[in-house]
Structures are given as structure tokens and as C-alpha cells.
XYZ file of C-alpha atoms in Angstrom:
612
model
C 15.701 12.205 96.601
C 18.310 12.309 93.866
C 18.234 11.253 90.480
C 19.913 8.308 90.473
C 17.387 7.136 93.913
C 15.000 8.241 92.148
C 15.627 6.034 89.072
C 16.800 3.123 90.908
C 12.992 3.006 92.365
C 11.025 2.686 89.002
C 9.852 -0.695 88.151
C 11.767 -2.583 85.739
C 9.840 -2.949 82.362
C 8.064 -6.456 82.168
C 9.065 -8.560 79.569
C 6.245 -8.313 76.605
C 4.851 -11.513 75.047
C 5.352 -12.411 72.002
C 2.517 -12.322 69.154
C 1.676 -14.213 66.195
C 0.400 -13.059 62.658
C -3.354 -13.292 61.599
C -3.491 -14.141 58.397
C -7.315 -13.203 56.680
C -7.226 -16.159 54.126
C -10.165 -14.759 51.400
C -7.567 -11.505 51.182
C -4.772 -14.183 50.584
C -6.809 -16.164 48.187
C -7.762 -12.700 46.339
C -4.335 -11.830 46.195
C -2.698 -15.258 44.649
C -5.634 -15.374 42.178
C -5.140 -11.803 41.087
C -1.644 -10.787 41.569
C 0.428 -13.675 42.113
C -1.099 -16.711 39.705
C -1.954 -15.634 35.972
C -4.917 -17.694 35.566
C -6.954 -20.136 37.908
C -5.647 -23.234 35.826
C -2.558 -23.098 38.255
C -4.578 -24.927 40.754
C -3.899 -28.561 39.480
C -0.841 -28.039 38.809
C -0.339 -27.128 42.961
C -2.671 -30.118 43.272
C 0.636 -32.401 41.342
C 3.059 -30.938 42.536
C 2.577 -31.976 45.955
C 1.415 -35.887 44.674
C 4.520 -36.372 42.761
C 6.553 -34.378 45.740
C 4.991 -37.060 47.834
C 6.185 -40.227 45.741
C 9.615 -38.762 45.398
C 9.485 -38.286 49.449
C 8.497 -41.752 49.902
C 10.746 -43.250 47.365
C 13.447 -41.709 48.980
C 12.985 -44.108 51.750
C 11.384 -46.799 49.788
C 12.670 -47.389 46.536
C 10.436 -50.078 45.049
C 7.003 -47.850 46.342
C 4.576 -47.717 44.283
C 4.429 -44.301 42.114
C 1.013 -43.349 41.026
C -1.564 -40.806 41.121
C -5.206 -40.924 39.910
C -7.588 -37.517 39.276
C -11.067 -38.294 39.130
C -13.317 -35.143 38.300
C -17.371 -35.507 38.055
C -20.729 -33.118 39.439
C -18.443 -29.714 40.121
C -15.851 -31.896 42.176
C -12.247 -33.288 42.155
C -10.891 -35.424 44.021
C -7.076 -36.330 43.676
C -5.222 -39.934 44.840
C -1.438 -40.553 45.484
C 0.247 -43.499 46.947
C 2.980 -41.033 48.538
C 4.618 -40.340 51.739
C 1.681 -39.425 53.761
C 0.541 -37.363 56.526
C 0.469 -37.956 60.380
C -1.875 -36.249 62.366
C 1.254 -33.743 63.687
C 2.407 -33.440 59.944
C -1.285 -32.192 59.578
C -1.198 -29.639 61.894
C 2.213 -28.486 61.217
C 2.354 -28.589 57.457
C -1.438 -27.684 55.936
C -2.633 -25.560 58.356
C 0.315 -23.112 58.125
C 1.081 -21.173 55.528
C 4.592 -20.536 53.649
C 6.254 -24.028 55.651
C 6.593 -26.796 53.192
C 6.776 -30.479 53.886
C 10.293 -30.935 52.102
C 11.721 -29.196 55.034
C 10.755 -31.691 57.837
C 12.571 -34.683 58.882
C 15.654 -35.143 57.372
C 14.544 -33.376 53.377
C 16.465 -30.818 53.484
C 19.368 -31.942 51.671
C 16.804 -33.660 49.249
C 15.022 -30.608 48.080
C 16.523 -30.488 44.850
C 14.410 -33.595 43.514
C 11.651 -32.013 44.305
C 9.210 -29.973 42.596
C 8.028 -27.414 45.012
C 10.190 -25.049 47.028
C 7.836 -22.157 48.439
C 5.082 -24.062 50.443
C 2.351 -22.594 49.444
C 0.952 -26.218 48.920
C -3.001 -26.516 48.962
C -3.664 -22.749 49.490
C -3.489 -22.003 45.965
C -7.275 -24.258 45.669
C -9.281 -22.172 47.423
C -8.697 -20.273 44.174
C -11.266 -22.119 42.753
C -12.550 -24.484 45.853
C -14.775 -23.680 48.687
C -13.727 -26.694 50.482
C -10.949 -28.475 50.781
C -10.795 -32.075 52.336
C -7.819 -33.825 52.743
C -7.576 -37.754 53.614
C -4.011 -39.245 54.764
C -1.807 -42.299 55.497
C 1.777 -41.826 56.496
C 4.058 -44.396 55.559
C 6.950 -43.174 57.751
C 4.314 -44.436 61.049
C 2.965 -47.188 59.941
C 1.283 -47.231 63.396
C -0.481 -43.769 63.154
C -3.891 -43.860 61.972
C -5.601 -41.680 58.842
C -6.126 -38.105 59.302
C -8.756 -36.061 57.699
C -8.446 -32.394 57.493
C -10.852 -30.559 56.924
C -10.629 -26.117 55.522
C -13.183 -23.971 54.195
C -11.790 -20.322 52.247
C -13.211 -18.717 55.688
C -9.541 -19.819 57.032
C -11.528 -22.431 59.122
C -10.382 -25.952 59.515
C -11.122 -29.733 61.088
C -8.776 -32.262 61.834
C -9.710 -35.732 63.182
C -8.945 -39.225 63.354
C -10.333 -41.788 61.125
C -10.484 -45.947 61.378
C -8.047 -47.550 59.548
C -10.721 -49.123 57.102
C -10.832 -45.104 55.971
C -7.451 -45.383 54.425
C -5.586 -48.606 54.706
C -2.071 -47.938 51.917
C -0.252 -45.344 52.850
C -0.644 -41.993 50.432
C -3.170 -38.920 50.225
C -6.257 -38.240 48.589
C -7.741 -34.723 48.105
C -10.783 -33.579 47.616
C -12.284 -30.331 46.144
C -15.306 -28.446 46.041
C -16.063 -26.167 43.700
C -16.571 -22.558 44.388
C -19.630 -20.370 43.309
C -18.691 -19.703 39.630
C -15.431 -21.866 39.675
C -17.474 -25.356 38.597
C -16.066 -25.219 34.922
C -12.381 -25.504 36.647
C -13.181 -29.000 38.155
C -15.230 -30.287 34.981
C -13.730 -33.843 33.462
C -13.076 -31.806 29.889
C -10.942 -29.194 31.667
C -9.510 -31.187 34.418
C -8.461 -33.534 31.979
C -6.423 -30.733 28.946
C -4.680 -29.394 31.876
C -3.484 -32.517 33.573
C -1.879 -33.247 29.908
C -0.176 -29.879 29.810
C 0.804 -29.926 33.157
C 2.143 -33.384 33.784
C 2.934 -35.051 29.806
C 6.418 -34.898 31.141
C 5.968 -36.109 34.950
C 8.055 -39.323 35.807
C 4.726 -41.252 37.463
C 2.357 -43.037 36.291
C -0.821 -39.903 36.323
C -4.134 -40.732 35.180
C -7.430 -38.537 34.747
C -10.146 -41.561 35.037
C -8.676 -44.425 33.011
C -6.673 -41.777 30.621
C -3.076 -41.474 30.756
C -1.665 -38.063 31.476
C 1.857 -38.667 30.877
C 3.821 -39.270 27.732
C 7.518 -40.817 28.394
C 10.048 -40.841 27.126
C 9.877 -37.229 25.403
C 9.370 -36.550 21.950
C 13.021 -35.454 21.664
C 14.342 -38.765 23.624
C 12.555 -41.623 21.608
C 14.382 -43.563 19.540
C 13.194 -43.254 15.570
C 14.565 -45.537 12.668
C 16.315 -42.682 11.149
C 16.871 -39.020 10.556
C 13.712 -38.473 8.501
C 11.363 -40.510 10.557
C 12.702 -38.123 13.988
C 12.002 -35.074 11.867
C 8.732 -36.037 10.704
C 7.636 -37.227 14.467
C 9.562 -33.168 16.052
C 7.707 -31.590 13.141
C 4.337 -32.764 14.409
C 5.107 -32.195 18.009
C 5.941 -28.869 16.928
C 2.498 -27.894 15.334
C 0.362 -29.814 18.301
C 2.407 -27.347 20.825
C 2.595 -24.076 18.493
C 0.465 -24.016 15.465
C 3.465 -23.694 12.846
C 5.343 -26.738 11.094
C 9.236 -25.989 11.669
C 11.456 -25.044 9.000
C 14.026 -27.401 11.064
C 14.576 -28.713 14.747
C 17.546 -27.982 16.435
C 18.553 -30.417 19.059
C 18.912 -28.768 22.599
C 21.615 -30.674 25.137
C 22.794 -29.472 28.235
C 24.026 -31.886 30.457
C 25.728 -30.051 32.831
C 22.686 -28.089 33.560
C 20.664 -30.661 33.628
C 18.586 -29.548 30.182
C 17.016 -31.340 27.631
C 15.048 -30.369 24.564
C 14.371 -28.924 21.092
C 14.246 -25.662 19.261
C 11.969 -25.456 16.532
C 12.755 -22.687 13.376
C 9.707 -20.544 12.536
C 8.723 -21.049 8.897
C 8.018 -17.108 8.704
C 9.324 -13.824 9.418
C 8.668 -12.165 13.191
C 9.829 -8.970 14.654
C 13.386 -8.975 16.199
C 10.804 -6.806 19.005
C 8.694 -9.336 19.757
C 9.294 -11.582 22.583
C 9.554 -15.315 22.289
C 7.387 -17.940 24.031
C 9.248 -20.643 25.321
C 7.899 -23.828 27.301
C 10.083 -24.933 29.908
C 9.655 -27.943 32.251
C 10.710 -28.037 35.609
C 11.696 -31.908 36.249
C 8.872 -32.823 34.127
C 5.987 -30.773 35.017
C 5.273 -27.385 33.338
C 6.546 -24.065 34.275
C 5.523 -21.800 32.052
C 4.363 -21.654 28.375
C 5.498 -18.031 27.989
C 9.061 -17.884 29.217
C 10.704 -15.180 27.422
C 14.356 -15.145 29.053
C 15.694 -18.510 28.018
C 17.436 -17.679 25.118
C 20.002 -14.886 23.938
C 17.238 -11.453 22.095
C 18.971 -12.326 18.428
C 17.361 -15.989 18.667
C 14.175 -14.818 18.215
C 13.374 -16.835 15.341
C 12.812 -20.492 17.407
C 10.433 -21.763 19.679
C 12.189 -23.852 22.284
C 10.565 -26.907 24.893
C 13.141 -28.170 27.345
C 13.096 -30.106 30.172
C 14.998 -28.907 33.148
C 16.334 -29.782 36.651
C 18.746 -26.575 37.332
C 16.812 -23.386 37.083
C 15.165 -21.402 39.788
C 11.338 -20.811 39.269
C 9.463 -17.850 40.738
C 7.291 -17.490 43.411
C 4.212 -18.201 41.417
C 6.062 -21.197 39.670
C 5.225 -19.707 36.288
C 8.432 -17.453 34.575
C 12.224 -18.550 35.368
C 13.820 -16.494 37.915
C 16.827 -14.381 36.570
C 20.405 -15.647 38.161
C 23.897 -16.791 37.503
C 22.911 -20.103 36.190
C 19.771 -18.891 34.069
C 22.322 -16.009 32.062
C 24.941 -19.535 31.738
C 21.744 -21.733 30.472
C 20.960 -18.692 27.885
C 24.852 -18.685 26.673
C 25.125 -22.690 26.307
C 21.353 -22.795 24.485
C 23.059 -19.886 22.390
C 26.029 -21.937 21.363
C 23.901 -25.111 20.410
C 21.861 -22.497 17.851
C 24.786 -20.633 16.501
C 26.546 -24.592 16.029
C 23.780 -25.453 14.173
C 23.931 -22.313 11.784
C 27.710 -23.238 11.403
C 27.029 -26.744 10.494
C 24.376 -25.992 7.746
C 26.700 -23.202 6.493
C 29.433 -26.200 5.878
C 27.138 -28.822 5.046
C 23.684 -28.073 3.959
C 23.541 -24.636 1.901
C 20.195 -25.570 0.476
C 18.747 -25.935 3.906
C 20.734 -22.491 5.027
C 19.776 -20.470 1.943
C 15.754 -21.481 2.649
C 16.561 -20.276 6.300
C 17.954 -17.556 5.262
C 15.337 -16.309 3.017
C 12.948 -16.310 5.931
C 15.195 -15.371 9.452
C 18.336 -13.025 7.436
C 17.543 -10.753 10.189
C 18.285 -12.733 13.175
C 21.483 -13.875 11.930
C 22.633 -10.211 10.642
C 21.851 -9.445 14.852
C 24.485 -12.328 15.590
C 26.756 -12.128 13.587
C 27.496 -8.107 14.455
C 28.593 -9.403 17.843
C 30.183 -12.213 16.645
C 33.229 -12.230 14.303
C 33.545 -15.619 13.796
C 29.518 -15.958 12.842
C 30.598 -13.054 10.509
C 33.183 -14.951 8.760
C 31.011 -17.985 7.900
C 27.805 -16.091 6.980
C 29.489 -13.909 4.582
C 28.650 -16.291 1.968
C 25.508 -16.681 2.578
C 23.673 -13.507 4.028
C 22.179 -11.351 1.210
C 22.207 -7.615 1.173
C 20.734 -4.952 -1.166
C 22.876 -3.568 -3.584
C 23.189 -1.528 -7.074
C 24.530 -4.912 -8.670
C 21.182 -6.957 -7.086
C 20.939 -9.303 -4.093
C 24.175 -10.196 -3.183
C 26.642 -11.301 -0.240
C 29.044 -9.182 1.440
C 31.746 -11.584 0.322
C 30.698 -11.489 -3.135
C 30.335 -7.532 -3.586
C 33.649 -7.115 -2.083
C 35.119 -9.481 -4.855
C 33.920 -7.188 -7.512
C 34.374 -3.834 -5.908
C 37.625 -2.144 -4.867
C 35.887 0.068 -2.793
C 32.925 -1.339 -0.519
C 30.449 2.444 -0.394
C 27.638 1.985 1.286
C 24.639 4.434 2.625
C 23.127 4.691 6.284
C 19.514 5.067 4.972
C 17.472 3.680 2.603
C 16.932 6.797 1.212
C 20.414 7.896 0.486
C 20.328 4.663 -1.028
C 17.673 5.678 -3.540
C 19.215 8.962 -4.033
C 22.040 7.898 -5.281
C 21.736 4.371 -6.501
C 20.952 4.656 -9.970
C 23.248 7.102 -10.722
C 25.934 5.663 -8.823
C 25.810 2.622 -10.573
C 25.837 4.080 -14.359
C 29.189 5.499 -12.978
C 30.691 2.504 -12.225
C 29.916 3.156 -8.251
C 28.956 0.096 -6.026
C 26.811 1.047 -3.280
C 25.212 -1.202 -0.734
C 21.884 -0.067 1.171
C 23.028 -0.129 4.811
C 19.719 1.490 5.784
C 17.920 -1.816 6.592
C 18.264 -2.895 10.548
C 21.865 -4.215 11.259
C 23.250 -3.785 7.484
C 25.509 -0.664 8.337
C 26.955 -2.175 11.272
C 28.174 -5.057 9.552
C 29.637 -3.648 6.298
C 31.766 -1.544 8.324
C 33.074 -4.917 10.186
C 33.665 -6.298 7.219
C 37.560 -5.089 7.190
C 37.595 -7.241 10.671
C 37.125 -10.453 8.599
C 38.683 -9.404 5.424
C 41.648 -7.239 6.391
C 42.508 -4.833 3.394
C 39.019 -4.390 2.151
C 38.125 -0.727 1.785
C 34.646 0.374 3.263
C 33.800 4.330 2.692
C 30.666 5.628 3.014
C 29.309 7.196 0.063
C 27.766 10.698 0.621
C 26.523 13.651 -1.598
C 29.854 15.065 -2.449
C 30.961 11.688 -3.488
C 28.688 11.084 -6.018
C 29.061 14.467 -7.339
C 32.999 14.344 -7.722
C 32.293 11.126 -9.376
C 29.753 13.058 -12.121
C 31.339 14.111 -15.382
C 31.951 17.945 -15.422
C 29.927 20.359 -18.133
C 32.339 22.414 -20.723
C 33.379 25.493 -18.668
C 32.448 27.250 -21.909
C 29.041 25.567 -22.473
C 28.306 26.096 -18.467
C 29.476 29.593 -19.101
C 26.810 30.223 -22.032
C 23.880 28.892 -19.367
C 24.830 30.783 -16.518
C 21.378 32.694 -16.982
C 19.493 29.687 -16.744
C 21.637 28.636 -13.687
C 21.408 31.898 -12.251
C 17.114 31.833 -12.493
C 17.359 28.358 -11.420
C 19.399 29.299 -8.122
C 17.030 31.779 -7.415
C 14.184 30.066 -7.640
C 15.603 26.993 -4.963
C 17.582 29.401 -2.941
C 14.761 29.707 -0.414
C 14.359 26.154 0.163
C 18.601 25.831 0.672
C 18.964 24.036 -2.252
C 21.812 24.726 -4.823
C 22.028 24.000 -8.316
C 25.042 21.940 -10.068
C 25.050 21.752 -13.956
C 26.697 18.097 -14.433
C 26.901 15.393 -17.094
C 26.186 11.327 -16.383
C 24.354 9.033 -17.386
C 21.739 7.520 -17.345
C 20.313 10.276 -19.900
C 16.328 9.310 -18.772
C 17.632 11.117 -15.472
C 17.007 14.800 -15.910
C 18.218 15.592 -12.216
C 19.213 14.550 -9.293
C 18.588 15.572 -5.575
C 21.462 15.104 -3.068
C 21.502 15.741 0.725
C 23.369 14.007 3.279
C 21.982 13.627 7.112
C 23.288 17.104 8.033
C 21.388 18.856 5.440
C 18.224 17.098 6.749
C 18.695 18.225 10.264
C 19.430 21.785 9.316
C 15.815 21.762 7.692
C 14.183 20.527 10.549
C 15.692 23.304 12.606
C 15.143 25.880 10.753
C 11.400 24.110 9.987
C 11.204 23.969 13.716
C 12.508 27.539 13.800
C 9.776 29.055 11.673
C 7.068 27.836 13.679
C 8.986 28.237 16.680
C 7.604 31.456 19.441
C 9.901 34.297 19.422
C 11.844 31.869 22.384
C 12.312 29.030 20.799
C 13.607 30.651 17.832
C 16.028 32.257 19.172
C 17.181 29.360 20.894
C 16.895 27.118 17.667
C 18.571 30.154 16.051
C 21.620 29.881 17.924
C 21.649 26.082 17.143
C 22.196 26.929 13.451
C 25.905 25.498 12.318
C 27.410 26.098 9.096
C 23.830 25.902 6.999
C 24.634 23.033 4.828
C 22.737 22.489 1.598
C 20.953 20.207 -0.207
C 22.129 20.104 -4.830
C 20.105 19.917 -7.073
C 22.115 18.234 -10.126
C 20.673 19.412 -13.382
C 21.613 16.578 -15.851
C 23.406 18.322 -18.887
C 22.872 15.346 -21.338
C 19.160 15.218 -20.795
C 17.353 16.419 -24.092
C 14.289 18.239 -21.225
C 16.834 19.869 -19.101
C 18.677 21.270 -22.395
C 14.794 22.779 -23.781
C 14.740 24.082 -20.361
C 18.307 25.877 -20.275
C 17.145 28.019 -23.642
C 14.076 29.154 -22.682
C 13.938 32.949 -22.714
C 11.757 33.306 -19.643
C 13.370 33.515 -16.166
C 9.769 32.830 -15.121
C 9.495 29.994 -16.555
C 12.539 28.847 -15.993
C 12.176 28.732 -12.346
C 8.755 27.248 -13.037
C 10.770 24.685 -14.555
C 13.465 24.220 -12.091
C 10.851 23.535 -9.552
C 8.980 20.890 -11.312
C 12.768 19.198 -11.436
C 13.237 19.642 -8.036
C 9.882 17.946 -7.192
C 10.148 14.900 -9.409
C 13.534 14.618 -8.256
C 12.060 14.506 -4.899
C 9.503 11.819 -5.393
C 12.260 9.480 -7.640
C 13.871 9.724 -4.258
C 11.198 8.338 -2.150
C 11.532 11.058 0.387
C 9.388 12.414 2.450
C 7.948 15.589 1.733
C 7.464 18.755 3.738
C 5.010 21.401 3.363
C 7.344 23.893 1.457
C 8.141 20.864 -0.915
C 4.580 20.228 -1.272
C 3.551 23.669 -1.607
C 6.302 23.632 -4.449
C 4.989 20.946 -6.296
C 1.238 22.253 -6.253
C 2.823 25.408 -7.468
C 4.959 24.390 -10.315
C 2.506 21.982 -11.008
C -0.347 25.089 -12.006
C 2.180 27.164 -13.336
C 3.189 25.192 -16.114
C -0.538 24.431 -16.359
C -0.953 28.526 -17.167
C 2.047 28.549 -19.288
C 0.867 25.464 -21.406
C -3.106 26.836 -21.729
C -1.785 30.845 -22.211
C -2.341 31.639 -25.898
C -0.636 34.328 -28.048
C -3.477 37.654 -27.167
C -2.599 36.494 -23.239
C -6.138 34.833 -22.764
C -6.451 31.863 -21.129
């Protein structure tokens, strides 16, 4: 028989049936309670969601319907009443006993899903996190023929479903009912049920009552009408501190209509971290998202606490951070704008109000306005830097200084400061976070001013030379003094300036610095490394020592007799030069100071026979 005979004889393959997913429902609940929800106070908020989904479903077809939904929690249950769309027995079947479908797909919703709540399905599951039972009793209102349903589901993925008379349930809506799970009780108490139905739901547009409480609390703080200015202020202010702790330094108003936001911004009344990430509360058509969204606004706003209302943005699976998209990046550029407008207006209209926010957030606003030219240009007034004539604006310095010179750390800064400014020198201290950056963009909003940045060979060249003569009589000292610093690459300049308390001055510049930590590195580098960090070394710059020529010590010091002692000398300069600068030391520095340090201890104690 030949191949192809042979092939034409083997059965066809049969068709294979399909098969369906088993779903183990305690590993489901384990994994929403662990890795999906962040706490087990999520439940309620599943449990309102789907009540005020329900009105808005019936409401759609009846718009007079009643709108109302009633939590009653007592003896480790809860049981939860809405006068919503309803259930049939099919919807029962269809919608609660399978997971991931969600009832604002089915007949007709589709289109209608943006008003409501809920868009994953995961609907009643999410109970079980803290139920053992679940009973559900149901009306629809789209059959007003069909009779109640009750369904029935225990966490063992087991579930009931029968009809009931209509005396069980005669208005059309749902009630649920929960039992608690073994160590869950404290989840369903009246206390608890109670705070969370007022976090969740203060918003809601229904009418949502624990017992004979009211939940919600329309319209929102930032919507009610106040007699005036103050009184709104007063009423944010408090609002504020019940939601955060803090009483605002100010409220900024938060409107964007086009994506559908509404809220306020409050202004912390004390300094935080540019690092630290924001908590914002966001509500999602009235009930709460999150408490903790971080993403809402642009990283340099980080010194407000926003609430806000919203009917645009995308929520998460879990329903508790904003999901990251198109219209979440345009949200965080328009809530942007209304903060950076409000800086603008208090810069034109309220400078007392501006300087007292400046004294506290000058960081935040430094961060915008490096990006932002036009932020730039009306801050300059306003935002204060440090400088060798005080605490004073960009704008300001540049009015008294032809040349802007500014240093890239703070200690340069201290370096060079007071000398800098006996000579005449203005120097700002572009060392703090964002300072550098925005001297140097100064030019950008002040064409023709001159920024330069003012390193060790600046000052120097701007220090009064010594008498070539004089310098010539002390080139012994100098020459003891050089060889005494040589090993720690330091040279030693013989100048004159003022002011005279100075005896010396240390200079280095951020090259020197590195080229000691090499050649640190270097000498306790393997044989290896050192030769690698040996063929790193560049052109060895230096650090100066600048021996102050009109300083009555350093003048003793240049006619001693003693080479010794002069270098004793030298290094006790170089060391309190050192610590006047604020710099760190390294062991060879510190070695020198305990050195000099016993040495001129011996020298002052040694008497005449050589005895100590």
C-alpha cells in the first residue's frame, strides 16, 4: 500500500470538546485580600458600588425612582438595602455566580458605562474577604412579573439560588447580607461600618444611611455657597485639618471642566522633602478611590494636598490608585496650570501672602520655575537666595552687581565668601538644590546680565599682590612652608586682603577634590587598582593655601628662625583654614591637625636647658 493509501485510511481526528475554567474561590479570595486590595476595608466600598451602580441602572430607565440605600450593621453582621435595578433569577445566575462579567454589560448598558462606578466585575467577590456567607435578596424592576430571588454563596465557591414569594421582597431593589468570617467580626461592627461608609460615600449622589445616620455630605465643601471670601476660607481650612491633620497656609481652587474635575488644593503650612511623595484623595463620581494617589499632580507641586472629585480618569483593577494614560498626564498638566496661576496671581496681587509662602515652600517653586521661564520672570522678585550681601532675590543682586559669580557648592561658598566680599566680590551660594540651575538662566530673563562662576583662581587674581621685594625677603619662610604642604598637594600663595582677622585662606575647586580622592583611593588601592587609578591621574591640580600678608600672626610666623617651626606653623594654618571652611576632613588632614596641634604644644612647654 502506498503512502498516500495508506494515509487516506487513518481516521480523521474527532473534534475535541471544549472546557471551562475551575476557579478555587478561597485561592481567589487569598489573592484579592493579599495582593490585589490593600486592606480589608475595601469590602464596603464593593458593597456601594454596586447599590449606587444599581440606582443609576434603574434611573436610567426610570427617572423619578427612588435613590436610596440603607446599611444596617449589628451581632458580627451586615446587611445592605438599595431600591435599584434588581435581579431576575437569569440575571442571578449569569451575573453573581460568575466571576469577572459585570452587570453594566447586559441589556442595552453598554453605552451607559461611563455613569457608572464599577467597570471590572468583580462585584460581591471582594466580601468573602471578610464574609463567610454571602446572601443576596432581589427584585428586578425591568420584570415586574418575575418573582424575588435569593442567592445564596459560602467562600467554599458553593452557592443556592431559589425562588421566594413575593411578600419576601415586594419594591423592586437588592438587599445583601453578610456574615462575618472567623476573625473578620470587627469589619462588620456598627463603629467601623459606620467611619468607612463616611469615607467611602461623603461624596455619593444618593441618599446613604448607616442606621438613621447620614453618610453623605452634598454639595461638597468646595461647591457650597459661603457669604464671602473669609467665611469659604475659614469653612476649606477646617475641611482641610478633618481630612489631613494640618491647617492650610491657603486653598487653591481646583476646576476642570473639561475633564470633568472638581476640587481643592490645600498649601502645607511646613516644609516637606521635594522626595517625598504626595497623598492625594481623589473621588471617582463621588465615591472614594484612593487616599494615597501620588500621580495626580506635576513632582515640583509637592507642597499641596489635593481632594477632587472626578468623572474622567481610569481607576485600576483594585479601584484604589489612578491608572497612568493620556488623559491622567493632561489632568496632571491642567491641575499644574491652576497651581502655577495661583502663584502668578499672589505674585501680582498679594506679596504678603506670597512672601509667607515663600518662606515655607521656596523650594518647590525654585523646581518650577527652572523649567519654566515665564515662572522665572515673575518669581525673581520674590524668591530669596543666599548671598555675601544677605538674603536676597536674584533680581535684586543683579541690580547691584555687574557681574552675577556664583559657586556650585556650599562649600566653595564658604571658602570664598568672606573674602570675596571684603573685595568687593558678589557671590551667590548655588550649592543649595536648584540654586545653580537658575542663576545661570537668569541671562534668559534678563538678557545682558553677566553670570560667571567664581572659582579658586578668581578669587586669587582678585587678592592684592605682596611687594615683590617684601615676598622676596620671606622666600625662606615660603620655601619651609611649601615643604611642609607639598605632600598633601597644597601650594602656598603669599597675598594681601582684607579682612585682616583672616590669617589664610584655603582654595580648591571640584577638580582638586577629585584628584585627592584618586590618589586617596590610590594609596589604599592593591597593586591593580593602583595602577589603574594611576593611569587616571590628569594634570595633578592643587589645592592654595593663601597666607594673608596683612595678618599681624602670619607676619610673627614669617620671622621665625626655625624651619621647624615654621612648618609647624604652616600646618596649624592649613588646619584652621580647613575647619573656617566647613570641609570635610580626611585622615591626612586630621592626622595634620593632631600633629601641629602637639607640636606647638612641645614648642610652647620646651624651656631654655631643652627640658620639658
Amino acid at each position: 500500500m502506498d503512502s498516500q493509501t495508506s494515509q487516506a485510511s487513518q481516521p480523521s481526528p474527532s473534534p475535541q470538546s471544549p472546557h471551562t475554567f475551575q476557579v478555587d474561590l478561597r485561592g481567589l479570595v487569598d489573592l484579592l485580600s493579599h495582593h490585589l486590595y490593600s486592606s480589608p476595608r475595601v469590602y464596603l466600598r464593593e458593597l456601594l458600588q454596586n447599590a449606587v451602580d444599581a440606582i443609576t441602572a434603574r434611573r436610567a430607565d426610570e427617572p423619578g425612582a427612588p435613590a436610596r440605600v440603607r446599611i444596617h450593621a449589628e451581632g458580627g453582621a451586615l446587611r445592605v438595602e438599595d431600591t435599584g435595578v434588581g435581579l431576575t433569577e437569569a440575571d442571578v445566575h449569569s451575573l453573581l455566580a460568575t466571576i469577572g462579567r459585570s452587570s453594566k454589560r447586559a441589556e442595552g448598558l453598554e453605552e451607559a458605562r461611563s455613569d457608572f462606578l464599577g467597570q471590572f466585575g468583580i462585584g460581591l467577590l471582594a466580601c468573602f474577604v471578610v464574609a463567610e456567607r454571602i446572601r443576596v435578596v432581589s427584585r428586578s424592576a425591568r420584570t415586574p412579573g418575575a418573582p424575588p430571588v435569593e442567592w445564596t454563596a459560602s467562600d467554599d465557591g458553593s452557592y443556592t439560588v431559589r425562588k421566594l414569594p413575593d411578600a419576601e421582597r415586594t419594591e423592586p431593589g437588592t438587599i445583601v447580607h453578610l456574615v462575618a468570617r472567623a476573625g473578620a467580626a470587627e469589619w462588620l461592627s456598627p463603629g467601623r461600618v459606620e467611619a468607612l461608609a463616611r469615607d467611602f460615600g461623603s461624596l455619593l449622589p444618593y441618599d446613604v444611611r448607616v442606621g438613621d445616620e447620614a453618610v453623605t455630605d452634598l454639595p461638597a465643601p468646595w461647591d457650597r455657597p459661603y457669604p464671602g471670601p473669609a467665611a469659604r476660607r475659614v469653612a476649606l481650612a477646617r475641611h482641610c485639618h478633618d481630612l489631613f491633620g494640618f491647617t492650610p497656609l491657603d486653598t487653591i481652587d481646583l476646576s476642570v471642566p473639561l475633564a470633568g474635575i472638581r476640587g481643592v488644593a490645600y498649601v502645607l503650612p511646613s516644609a516637606v522633602s521635594p522626595a517625598q511623595r504626595a497623598g492625594h484623595r481623589v473621588h471617582l463620581k463621588g465615591m472614594l478611590l484612593t487616599e494615597r494617589a501620588e500621580q495626580l499632580l506635576p513632582d515640583w507641586a509637592f507642597f499641596v494636598r489635593c481632594v477632587l472629585d472626578t468623572d474622567s480618569l481610569r481607576p485600576t483593577a483594585s479601584r484604589e490608585s489612578l491608572y497612568e494614560d493620556e488623559t491622567l498626564a493632561g489632568v496632571r498638566e491642567a491641575l499644574g496650570e491652576r497651581i502655577r496661576a495661583w502663584l502668578t496671581g499672589l505674585a501680582a496681587g498679594d506679596p504678603e501672602r506670597l512672601a509667607a509662602f515663600l518662606s515655607v515652600h521656596h523650594l518647590g517653586v525654585k523646581s518650577l520655575a527652572r523649567h519654566d521661564r515665564e515662572m522665572l520672570r515673575t518669581m525673581l522678585p520674590w524668591l530669596p537666595f543666599e548671598t555675601t550681601d544677605g538674603r536676597l532675590s536674584l533680581e535684586e543682586f543683579a541690580q547691584r552687581h555687574p557681574v552675577v559669580h556664583f559657586t556650585r557648592t556650599v562649600e566653595e561658598y564658604r571658602q570664598v565668601a568672606p573674602i570675596a566680599s571684603a573685595q568687593g566680590i558678589g557671590v551667590i551660594n548655588g550649592g543649595y538644590t536648584y540654586d545653580s540651575e537658575l542663576v545661570q538662566a537668569l541671562p534668559s530673563v534678563h538678557p545682558g546680565t553677566v553670570v560667571a562662576e567664581l572659582d579658586a583662581e578668581t578669587v586669587t587674581a582678585h587678592l592684592d599682590a605682596v611687594d615683590p621685594a617684601e615676598e622676596l625677603a620671606l622666600s625662606g619662610f615660603l620655601a619651609a612652608a611649601r615643604a611642609r604642604l607639598d605632600p598633601l598637594g597644597c601650594d602656598v600663595v603669599l597675598r594681601a586682603f582684607h579682612p585682616l582677622s583672616v590669617p589664610a585662606l584655603h582654595l580648591d575647586d571640584r577638580d582638586v577634590r577629585h584628584e585627592q580622592a584618586r590618589a586617596d583611593a590610590e594609596a589604599r588601592a592593591d597593586d591593580l587598582w593602583a595602577g589603574i587609578l594611576g593611569s587616571l591621574r590628569g594634570s595633578a591640580p592643587r589645592a592654595r593655601l593663601v597666607l594673608n600678608h596683612l595678618n599681624p600672626l602670619v607676619r610673627r610666623i614669617s620671622s621665625l628662625p626655625d624651619p621647624e617651626l615654621i612648618g609647624t606653623a604652616t600646618e596649624s594654618l592649613y588646619g584652621q583654614a580647613l575647619l573656617m571652611a566647613q570641609r570635610p576632613l580626611r585622615p591626612a588632614d586630621s592626622a595634620l591637625l593632631n600633629r601641629a596641634f602637639i607640636g606647638l604644644l612641645e614648642w610652647a612647654t620646651h624651656s631654655e636647658d631643652g627640658q620639658a
